[in-house]
Amino acid sequence: MGRTYLVVTFGVGLGALNTGNNLLYLVLGLLLSIIILSGVLSERCLKDLAVRRVGMDGAFAGEPFALRWGITRRSGHAFALTLAEVDCALTGEGGVGYLAAGAEHVVRADLTAARRGPMKLSGVRVTTLWPLGLFAKTRVFALPGTLLVYPRRGFACGPPEDAAVGHVGESPSPRRLDGTGDLAGLRELGEHEDTRRVHWLKSAATQRLLKVEREREERRTYVLSVASGLAPEALDRRCEEVAEQAHRLLEAGHEVGLELPGQRLRPGAGTGQERALLRALAWLGFEDQREEEAA
């Protein structure tokens, strides 16, 4: 729109010079005054604004993650606002077309971080091109914070090493027949037993309800490790591999622990344990920044 407006203004200016028509001079003056007014309106859009970070989902290196800002305006209206993090290695931005006074509007953006580790956030940049797109007015809101970026997902890694500890629990039995492992046999379905394990084809042939029995796959405990003294690129690669191995093992129901230089995480299971492993891997190699935050 701004480019079209400038072309029209330039054409009216040429017409006013060639013809000497006073009306064209008046129209040219009006067009030029609107250009000046657009800069003032852009500046007013950034007044009385307040910005805060609402929250963010888990951030993994190399893939988009959701970051949200809450933006409010005490009085008046704002148009065509674009929000982005400033002075950091995050790419991406979010926007809002119209912001009314008094109500908070949550802006969602899909951002991307290139590398794992803690990322310092200094502030949020708000930009508007309204109304003509001729002037880009910008205001930066100081919002210090830290974004923890987990290792990249999807790394094709080899199978983990043998379990550090054997079966979990007391005196495991390899022939427990209520699991999801290899087929152990068929038997007649007892009273009040689950019919979901009935083998319908065999049952139809024998005129009796036959239940499938499978061996239970025992849960095991693994302790993954990251060696010390690795170069930054090799360390990132190893963290990606360990993160993927831990994800696969935890999904299979095993317990996973982590051995890092100067730190050890006890084996555990579930999504909470996976999040603890990812946090430890994200901070690995950036311990000095963690000590600064603690101080």
mmCIF file with all atom_site columns, C-alpha atoms in Angstrom, residues 99-271:
data_model
loop_
_atom_site.group_PDB
_atom_site.id
_atom_site.type_symbol
_atom_site.label_atom_id
_atom_site.label_alt_id
_atom_site.label_comp_id
_atom_site.label_asym_id
_atom_site.label_entity_id
_atom_site.label_seq_id
_atom_site.pdbx_PDB_ins_code
_atom_site.Cartn_x
_atom_site.Cartn_y
_atom_site.Cartn_z
_atom_site.occupancy
_atom_site.B_iso_or_equiv
_atom_site.pdbx_formal_charge
_atom_site.auth_seq_id
_atom_site.auth_comp_id
_atom_site.auth_asym_id
_atom_site.auth_atom_id
_atom_site.pdbx_PDB_model_num
ATOM 1   C CA . LEU A 1 99  ? -5.300  -4.244  19.873 1.00 0.00 ? 99  LEU A CA 1
ATOM 2   C CA . ALA A 1 100 ? -8.103  -2.664  21.876 1.00 0.00 ? 100 ALA A CA 1
ATOM 3   C CA . ALA A 1 101 ? -7.588  -0.715  25.063 1.00 0.00 ? 101 ALA A CA 1
ATOM 4   C CA . GLY A 1 102 ? -7.793  -2.460  28.440 1.00 0.00 ? 102 GLY A CA 1
ATOM 5   C CA . ALA A 1 103 ? -7.823  -6.091  27.266 1.00 0.00 ? 103 ALA A CA 1
ATOM 6   C CA . GLU A 1 104 ? -4.765  -8.337  27.126 1.00 0.00 ? 104 GLU A CA 1
ATOM 7   C CA . HIS A 1 105 ? -4.150  -10.027 23.803 1.00 0.00 ? 105 HIS A CA 1
ATOM 8   C CA . VAL A 1 106 ? -2.011  -13.194 23.766 1.00 0.00 ? 106 VAL A CA 1
ATOM 9   C CA . VAL A 1 107 ? 0.280   -13.357 20.725 1.00 0.00 ? 107 VAL A CA 1
ATOM 10  C CA . ARG A 1 108 ? 1.639   -16.761 19.728 1.00 0.00 ? 108 ARG A CA 1
ATOM 11  C CA . ALA A 1 109 ? 4.799   -17.193 17.685 1.00 0.00 ? 109 ALA A CA 1
ATOM 12  C CA . ASP A 1 110 ? 6.640   -20.251 16.364 1.00 0.00 ? 110 ASP A CA 1
ATOM 13  C CA . LEU A 1 111 ? 10.321  -19.625 17.085 1.00 0.00 ? 111 LEU A CA 1
ATOM 14  C CA . THR A 1 112 ? 13.364  -21.761 16.350 1.00 0.00 ? 112 THR A CA 1
ATOM 15  C CA . ALA A 1 113 ? 16.645  -22.140 18.242 1.00 0.00 ? 113 ALA A CA 1
ATOM 16  C CA . ALA A 1 114 ? 19.639  -23.518 16.390 1.00 0.00 ? 114 ALA A CA 1
ATOM 17  C CA . ARG A 1 115 ? 21.539  -25.079 19.338 1.00 0.00 ? 115 ARG A CA 1
ATOM 18  C CA . ARG A 1 116 ? 20.850  -26.598 22.718 1.00 0.00 ? 116 ARG A CA 1
ATOM 19  C CA . GLY A 1 117 ? 21.688  -24.886 25.987 1.00 0.00 ? 117 GLY A CA 1
ATOM 20  C CA . PRO A 1 118 ? 20.503  -21.896 28.032 1.00 0.00 ? 118 PRO A CA 1
ATOM 21  C CA . MET A 1 119 ? 19.676  -18.823 25.958 1.00 0.00 ? 119 MET A CA 1
ATOM 22  C CA . LYS A 1 120 ? 19.639  -15.376 27.510 1.00 0.00 ? 120 LYS A CA 1
ATOM 23  C CA . LEU A 1 121 ? 16.543  -13.333 26.669 1.00 0.00 ? 121 LEU A CA 1
ATOM 24  C CA . SER A 1 122 ? 16.902  -9.580  27.083 1.00 0.00 ? 122 SER A CA 1
ATOM 25  C CA . GLY A 1 123 ? 13.672  -8.110  25.748 1.00 0.00 ? 123 GLY A CA 1
ATOM 26  C CA . VAL A 1 124 ? 10.820  -8.039  23.263 1.00 0.00 ? 124 VAL A CA 1
ATOM 27  C CA . ARG A 1 125 ? 10.736  -5.818  20.175 1.00 0.00 ? 125 ARG A CA 1
ATOM 28  C CA . VAL A 1 126 ? 7.358   -4.431  19.075 1.00 0.00 ? 126 VAL A CA 1
ATOM 29  C CA . THR A 1 127 ? 7.171   -3.014  15.537 1.00 0.00 ? 127 THR A CA 1
ATOM 30  C CA . THR A 1 128 ? 4.363   -1.418  13.536 1.00 0.00 ? 128 THR A CA 1
ATOM 31  C CA . LEU A 1 129 ? 4.093   -0.294  9.900  1.00 0.00 ? 129 LEU A CA 1
ATOM 32  C CA . TRP A 1 130 ? 0.596   1.129   10.256 1.00 0.00 ? 130 TRP A CA 1
ATOM 33  C CA . PRO A 1 131 ? -1.048  2.871   8.456  1.00 0.00 ? 131 PRO A CA 1
ATOM 34  C CA . LEU A 1 132 ? 0.730   3.111   5.092  1.00 0.00 ? 132 LEU A CA 1
ATOM 35  C CA . GLY A 1 133 ? 3.738   0.867   5.590  1.00 0.00 ? 133 GLY A CA 1
ATOM 36  C CA . LEU A 1 134 ? 6.119   3.777   4.956  1.00 0.00 ? 134 LEU A CA 1
ATOM 37  C CA . PHE A 1 135 ? 7.622   4.003   8.431  1.00 0.00 ? 135 PHE A CA 1
ATOM 38  C CA . ALA A 1 136 ? 8.656   1.103   10.663 1.00 0.00 ? 136 ALA A CA 1
ATOM 39  C CA . LYS A 1 137 ? 8.379   2.301   14.242 1.00 0.00 ? 137 LYS A CA 1
ATOM 40  C CA . THR A 1 138 ? 9.962   0.083   16.878 1.00 0.00 ? 138 THR A CA 1
ATOM 41  C CA . ARG A 1 139 ? 9.976   -0.073  20.657 1.00 0.00 ? 139 ARG A CA 1
ATOM 42  C CA . VAL A 1 140 ? 11.957  -2.520  22.802 1.00 0.00 ? 140 VAL A CA 1
ATOM 43  C CA . PHE A 1 141 ? 10.600  -3.713  26.162 1.00 0.00 ? 141 PHE A CA 1
ATOM 44  C CA . ALA A 1 142 ? 13.231  -5.000  28.592 1.00 0.00 ? 142 ALA A CA 1
ATOM 45  C CA . LEU A 1 143 ? 12.227  -8.494  29.751 1.00 0.00 ? 143 LEU A CA 1
ATOM 46  C CA . PRO A 1 144 ? 15.259  -10.443 31.014 1.00 0.00 ? 144 PRO A CA 1
ATOM 47  C CA . GLY A 1 145 ? 14.941  -14.200 31.205 1.00 0.00 ? 145 GLY A CA 1
ATOM 48  C CA . THR A 1 146 ? 16.460  -17.543 30.266 1.00 0.00 ? 146 THR A CA 1
ATOM 49  C CA . LEU A 1 147 ? 15.165  -20.053 27.732 1.00 0.00 ? 147 LEU A CA 1
ATOM 50  C CA . LEU A 1 148 ? 16.471  -23.607 28.127 1.00 0.00 ? 148 LEU A CA 1
ATOM 51  C CA . VAL A 1 149 ? 16.802  -25.358 24.763 1.00 0.00 ? 149 VAL A CA 1
ATOM 52  C CA . TYR A 1 150 ? 16.836  -29.166 24.873 1.00 0.00 ? 150 TYR A CA 1
ATOM 53  C CA . PRO A 1 151 ? 18.995  -31.303 22.545 1.00 0.00 ? 151 PRO A CA 1
ATOM 54  C CA . ARG A 1 152 ? 17.777  -31.850 19.013 1.00 0.00 ? 152 ARG A CA 1
ATOM 55  C CA . ARG A 1 153 ? 15.289  -34.706 18.586 1.00 0.00 ? 153 ARG A CA 1
ATOM 56  C CA . GLY A 1 154 ? 15.160  -37.360 15.895 1.00 0.00 ? 154 GLY A CA 1
ATOM 57  C CA . PHE A 1 155 ? 18.864  -38.253 15.926 1.00 0.00 ? 155 PHE A CA 1
ATOM 58  C CA . ALA A 1 156 ? 19.280  -41.809 14.600 1.00 0.00 ? 156 ALA A CA 1
ATOM 59  C CA . CYS A 1 157 ? 21.324  -43.536 17.273 1.00 0.00 ? 157 CYS A CA 1
ATOM 60  C CA . GLY A 1 158 ? 22.366  -47.090 17.958 1.00 0.00 ? 158 GLY A CA 1
ATOM 61  C CA . PRO A 1 159 ? 20.803  -49.301 20.627 1.00 0.00 ? 159 PRO A CA 1
ATOM 62  C CA . PRO A 1 160 ? 21.821  -48.583 24.228 1.00 0.00 ? 160 PRO A CA 1
ATOM 63  C CA . GLU A 1 161 ? 24.325  -50.670 26.084 1.00 0.00 ? 161 GLU A CA 1
ATOM 64  C CA . ASP A 1 162 ? 23.315  -53.529 28.355 1.00 0.00 ? 162 ASP A CA 1
ATOM 65  C CA . ALA A 1 163 ? 21.239  -52.618 31.365 1.00 0.00 ? 163 ALA A CA 1
ATOM 66  C CA . ALA A 1 164 ? 23.300  -51.357 34.280 1.00 0.00 ? 164 ALA A CA 1
ATOM 67  C CA . VAL A 1 165 ? 20.947  -53.092 36.714 1.00 0.00 ? 165 VAL A CA 1
ATOM 68  C CA . GLY A 1 166 ? 18.960  -56.208 36.110 1.00 0.00 ? 166 GLY A CA 1
ATOM 69  C CA . HIS A 1 167 ? 15.226  -56.615 36.422 1.00 0.00 ? 167 HIS A CA 1
ATOM 70  C CA . VAL A 1 168 ? 13.405  -54.031 38.470 1.00 0.00 ? 168 VAL A CA 1
ATOM 71  C CA . GLY A 1 169 ? 11.576  -55.464 41.488 1.00 0.00 ? 169 GLY A CA 1
ATOM 72  C CA . GLU A 1 170 ? 11.967  -58.552 43.617 1.00 0.00 ? 170 GLU A CA 1
ATOM 73  C CA . SER A 1 171 ? 12.830  -61.952 42.132 1.00 0.00 ? 171 SER A CA 1
ATOM 74  C CA . PRO A 1 172 ? 11.530  -61.438 38.595 1.00 0.00 ? 172 PRO A CA 1
ATOM 75  C CA . SER A 1 173 ? 10.004  -64.381 36.779 1.00 0.00 ? 173 SER A CA 1
ATOM 76  C CA . PRO A 1 174 ? 10.558  -64.661 33.002 1.00 0.00 ? 174 PRO A CA 1
ATOM 77  C CA . ARG A 1 175 ? 7.361   -66.737 32.604 1.00 0.00 ? 175 ARG A CA 1
ATOM 78  C CA . ARG A 1 176 ? 4.717   -64.340 33.883 1.00 0.00 ? 176 ARG A CA 1
ATOM 79  C CA . LEU A 1 177 ? 1.910   -64.751 31.388 1.00 0.00 ? 177 LEU A CA 1
ATOM 80  C CA . ASP A 1 178 ? 0.030   -61.465 31.489 1.00 0.00 ? 178 ASP A CA 1
ATOM 81  C CA . GLY A 1 179 ? 2.298   -59.243 29.441 1.00 0.00 ? 179 GLY A CA 1
ATOM 82  C CA . THR A 1 180 ? 2.807   -58.204 25.842 1.00 0.00 ? 180 THR A CA 1
ATOM 83  C CA . GLY A 1 181 ? 5.852   -60.280 24.927 1.00 0.00 ? 181 GLY A CA 1
ATOM 84  C CA . ASP A 1 182 ? 6.187   -63.519 22.955 1.00 0.00 ? 182 ASP A CA 1
ATOM 85  C CA . LEU A 1 183 ? 3.247   -65.914 22.599 1.00 0.00 ? 183 LEU A CA 1
ATOM 86  C CA . ALA A 1 184 ? 3.287   -68.516 25.386 1.00 0.00 ? 184 ALA A CA 1
ATOM 87  C CA . GLY A 1 185 ? 0.140   -70.488 24.561 1.00 0.00 ? 185 GLY A CA 1
ATOM 88  C CA . LEU A 1 186 ? -3.636  -70.671 24.680 1.00 0.00 ? 186 LEU A CA 1
ATOM 89  C CA . ARG A 1 187 ? -5.972  -71.635 27.520 1.00 0.00 ? 187 ARG A CA 1
ATOM 90  C CA . GLU A 1 188 ? -9.677  -71.570 28.135 1.00 0.00 ? 188 GLU A CA 1
ATOM 91  C CA . LEU A 1 189 ? -11.015 -68.204 29.253 1.00 0.00 ? 189 LEU A CA 1
ATOM 92  C CA . GLY A 1 190 ? -11.912 -68.179 32.920 1.00 0.00 ? 190 GLY A CA 1
ATOM 93  C CA . GLU A 1 191 ? -14.912 -66.535 34.531 1.00 0.00 ? 191 GLU A CA 1
ATOM 94  C CA . HIS A 1 192 ? -14.711 -62.710 34.846 1.00 0.00 ? 192 HIS A CA 1
ATOM 95  C CA . GLU A 1 193 ? -11.513 -62.564 32.739 1.00 0.00 ? 193 GLU A CA 1
ATOM 96  C CA . ASP A 1 194 ? -10.896 -59.893 30.090 1.00 0.00 ? 194 ASP A CA 1
ATOM 97  C CA . THR A 1 195 ? -12.295 -60.926 26.708 1.00 0.00 ? 195 THR A CA 1
ATOM 98  C CA . ARG A 1 196 ? -9.924  -58.636 24.811 1.00 0.00 ? 196 ARG A CA 1
ATOM 99  C CA . ARG A 1 197 ? -7.291  -61.396 24.834 1.00 0.00 ? 197 ARG A CA 1
ATOM 100 C CA . VAL A 1 198 ? -9.591  -64.000 23.289 1.00 0.00 ? 198 VAL A CA 1
ATOM 101 C CA . HIS A 1 199 ? -8.255  -65.651 20.125 1.00 0.00 ? 199 HIS A CA 1
ATOM 102 C CA . TRP A 1 200 ? -11.505 -65.640 18.132 1.00 0.00 ? 200 TRP A CA 1
ATOM 103 C CA . LEU A 1 201 ? -10.319 -67.795 15.238 1.00 0.00 ? 201 LEU A CA 1
ATOM 104 C CA . LYS A 1 202 ? -9.142  -70.646 17.478 1.00 0.00 ? 202 LYS A CA 1
ATOM 105 C CA . SER A 1 203 ? -12.196 -70.224 19.682 1.00 0.00 ? 203 SER A CA 1
ATOM 106 C CA . ALA A 1 204 ? -14.506 -70.661 16.692 1.00 0.00 ? 204 ALA A CA 1
ATOM 107 C CA . ALA A 1 205 ? -12.672 -73.821 15.658 1.00 0.00 ? 205 ALA A CA 1
ATOM 108 C CA . THR A 1 206 ? -12.854 -75.439 19.102 1.00 0.00 ? 206 THR A CA 1
ATOM 109 C CA . GLN A 1 207 ? -16.264 -74.033 20.150 1.00 0.00 ? 207 GLN A CA 1
ATOM 110 C CA . ARG A 1 208 ? -14.650 -72.701 23.341 1.00 0.00 ? 208 ARG A CA 1
ATOM 111 C CA . LEU A 1 209 ? -13.342 -69.263 24.310 1.00 0.00 ? 209 LEU A CA 1
ATOM 112 C CA . LEU A 1 210 ? -9.551  -69.482 24.259 1.00 0.00 ? 210 LEU A CA 1
ATOM 113 C CA . LYS A 1 211 ? -7.399  -66.773 25.798 1.00 0.00 ? 211 LYS A CA 1
ATOM 114 C CA . VAL A 1 212 ? -3.974  -65.812 24.421 1.00 0.00 ? 212 VAL A CA 1
ATOM 115 C CA . GLU A 1 213 ? -1.168  -65.930 26.987 1.00 0.00 ? 213 GLU A CA 1
ATOM 116 C CA . ARG A 1 214 ? 1.963   -63.858 26.387 1.00 0.00 ? 214 ARG A CA 1
ATOM 117 C CA . GLU A 1 215 ? 5.168   -63.543 28.358 1.00 0.00 ? 215 GLU A CA 1
ATOM 118 C CA . ARG A 1 216 ? 5.656   -60.336 30.261 1.00 0.00 ? 216 ARG A CA 1
ATOM 119 C CA . GLU A 1 217 ? 8.634   -58.276 29.197 1.00 0.00 ? 217 GLU A CA 1
ATOM 120 C CA . GLU A 1 218 ? 10.432  -57.298 32.382 1.00 0.00 ? 218 GLU A CA 1
ATOM 121 C CA . ARG A 1 219 ? 11.215  -53.665 33.029 1.00 0.00 ? 219 ARG A CA 1
ATOM 122 C CA . ARG A 1 220 ? 14.921  -52.956 33.239 1.00 0.00 ? 220 ARG A CA 1
ATOM 123 C CA . THR A 1 221 ? 17.090  -50.093 34.454 1.00 0.00 ? 221 THR A CA 1
ATOM 124 C CA . TYR A 1 222 ? 19.613  -48.293 32.251 1.00 0.00 ? 222 TYR A CA 1
ATOM 125 C CA . VAL A 1 223 ? 22.202  -45.664 33.149 1.00 0.00 ? 223 VAL A CA 1
ATOM 126 C CA . LEU A 1 224 ? 23.343  -43.618 30.139 1.00 0.00 ? 224 LEU A CA 1
ATOM 127 C CA . SER A 1 225 ? 26.516  -41.574 30.246 1.00 0.00 ? 225 SER A CA 1
ATOM 128 C CA . VAL A 1 226 ? 28.296  -38.674 28.571 1.00 0.00 ? 226 VAL A CA 1
ATOM 129 C CA . ALA A 1 227 ? 32.087  -38.676 28.673 1.00 0.00 ? 227 ALA A CA 1
ATOM 130 C CA . SER A 1 228 ? 34.036  -35.627 29.773 1.00 0.00 ? 228 SER A CA 1
ATOM 131 C CA . GLY A 1 229 ? 36.447  -33.641 27.622 1.00 0.00 ? 229 GLY A CA 1
ATOM 132 C CA . LEU A 1 230 ? 34.407  -33.703 24.403 1.00 0.00 ? 230 LEU A CA 1
ATOM 133 C CA . ALA A 1 231 ? 34.626  -30.879 21.874 1.00 0.00 ? 231 ALA A CA 1
ATOM 134 C CA . PRO A 1 232 ? 31.495  -28.665 21.628 1.00 0.00 ? 232 PRO A CA 1
ATOM 135 C CA . GLU A 1 233 ? 30.212  -30.274 18.410 1.00 0.00 ? 233 GLU A CA 1
ATOM 136 C CA . ALA A 1 234 ? 30.911  -33.801 19.667 1.00 0.00 ? 234 ALA A CA 1
ATOM 137 C CA . LEU A 1 235 ? 29.268  -32.958 22.990 1.00 0.00 ? 235 LEU A CA 1
ATOM 138 C CA . ASP A 1 236 ? 26.121  -31.715 21.247 1.00 0.00 ? 236 ASP A CA 1
ATOM 139 C CA . ARG A 1 237 ? 26.027  -34.864 19.133 1.00 0.00 ? 237 ARG A CA 1
ATOM 140 C CA . ARG A 1 238 ? 26.417  -37.113 22.167 1.00 0.00 ? 238 ARG A CA 1
ATOM 141 C CA . CYS A 1 239 ? 23.680  -35.234 24.044 1.00 0.00 ? 239 CYS A CA 1
ATOM 142 C CA . GLU A 1 240 ? 21.332  -35.725 21.093 1.00 0.00 ? 240 GLU A CA 1
ATOM 143 C CA . GLU A 1 241 ? 22.113  -39.431 21.040 1.00 0.00 ? 241 GLU A CA 1
ATOM 144 C CA . VAL A 1 242 ? 21.576  -39.861 24.788 1.00 0.00 ? 242 VAL A CA 1
ATOM 145 C CA . ALA A 1 243 ? 18.325  -37.890 24.661 1.00 0.00 ? 243 ALA A CA 1
ATOM 146 C CA . GLU A 1 244 ? 16.954  -40.121 21.889 1.00 0.00 ? 244 GLU A CA 1
ATOM 147 C CA . GLN A 1 245 ? 18.047  -43.321 23.658 1.00 0.00 ? 245 GLN A CA 1
ATOM 148 C CA . ALA A 1 246 ? 16.416  -42.161 26.888 1.00 0.00 ? 246 ALA A CA 1
ATOM 149 C CA . HIS A 1 247 ? 13.191  -41.313 25.055 1.00 0.00 ? 247 HIS A CA 1
ATOM 150 C CA . ARG A 1 248 ? 12.975  -44.768 23.479 1.00 0.00 ? 248 ARG A CA 1
ATOM 151 C CA . LEU A 1 249 ? 13.725  -46.595 26.719 1.00 0.00 ? 249 LEU A CA 1
ATOM 152 C CA . LEU A 1 250 ? 11.261  -44.573 28.772 1.00 0.00 ? 250 LEU A CA 1
ATOM 153 C CA . GLU A 1 251 ? 8.544   -45.112 26.166 1.00 0.00 ? 251 GLU A CA 1
ATOM 154 C CA . ALA A 1 252 ? 9.168   -48.864 26.458 1.00 0.00 ? 252 ALA A CA 1
ATOM 155 C CA . GLY A 1 253 ? 8.570   -48.642 30.221 1.00 0.00 ? 253 GLY A CA 1
ATOM 156 C CA . HIS A 1 254 ? 12.164  -48.975 31.427 1.00 0.00 ? 254 HIS A CA 1
ATOM 157 C CA . GLU A 1 255 ? 13.880  -46.850 34.049 1.00 0.00 ? 255 GLU A CA 1
ATOM 158 C CA . VAL A 1 256 ? 16.684  -44.568 32.868 1.00 0.00 ? 256 VAL A CA 1
ATOM 159 C CA . GLY A 1 257 ? 19.406  -42.751 34.787 1.00 0.00 ? 257 GLY A CA 1
ATOM 160 C CA . LEU A 1 258 ? 22.151  -40.414 33.618 1.00 0.00 ? 258 LEU A CA 1
ATOM 161 C CA . GLU A 1 259 ? 25.848  -40.185 34.403 1.00 0.00 ? 259 GLU A CA 1
ATOM 162 C CA . LEU A 1 260 ? 27.431  -36.819 33.580 1.00 0.00 ? 260 LEU A CA 1
ATOM 163 C CA . PRO A 1 261 ? 30.779  -35.262 34.505 1.00 0.00 ? 261 PRO A CA 1
ATOM 164 C CA . GLY A 1 262 ? 30.252  -34.137 38.094 1.00 0.00 ? 262 GLY A CA 1
ATOM 165 C CA . GLN A 1 263 ? 26.553  -35.059 38.163 1.00 0.00 ? 263 GLN A CA 1
ATOM 166 C CA . ARG A 1 264 ? 24.436  -38.183 38.425 1.00 0.00 ? 264 ARG A CA 1
ATOM 167 C CA . LEU A 1 265 ? 20.682  -38.594 38.026 1.00 0.00 ? 265 LEU A CA 1
ATOM 168 C CA . ARG A 1 266 ? 19.085  -41.577 39.704 1.00 0.00 ? 266 ARG A CA 1
ATOM 169 C CA . PRO A 1 267 ? 17.130  -43.929 37.435 1.00 0.00 ? 267 PRO A CA 1
ATOM 170 C CA . GLY A 1 268 ? 13.445  -43.241 37.103 1.00 0.00 ? 268 GLY A CA 1
ATOM 171 C CA . ALA A 1 269 ? 10.534  -43.634 34.713 1.00 0.00 ? 269 ALA A CA 1
ATOM 172 C CA . GLY A 1 270 ? 7.829   -41.473 33.173 1.00 0.00 ? 270 GLY A CA 1
ATOM 173 C CA . THR A 1 271 ? 7.616   -38.074 31.523 1.00 0.00 ? 271 THR A CA 1
#
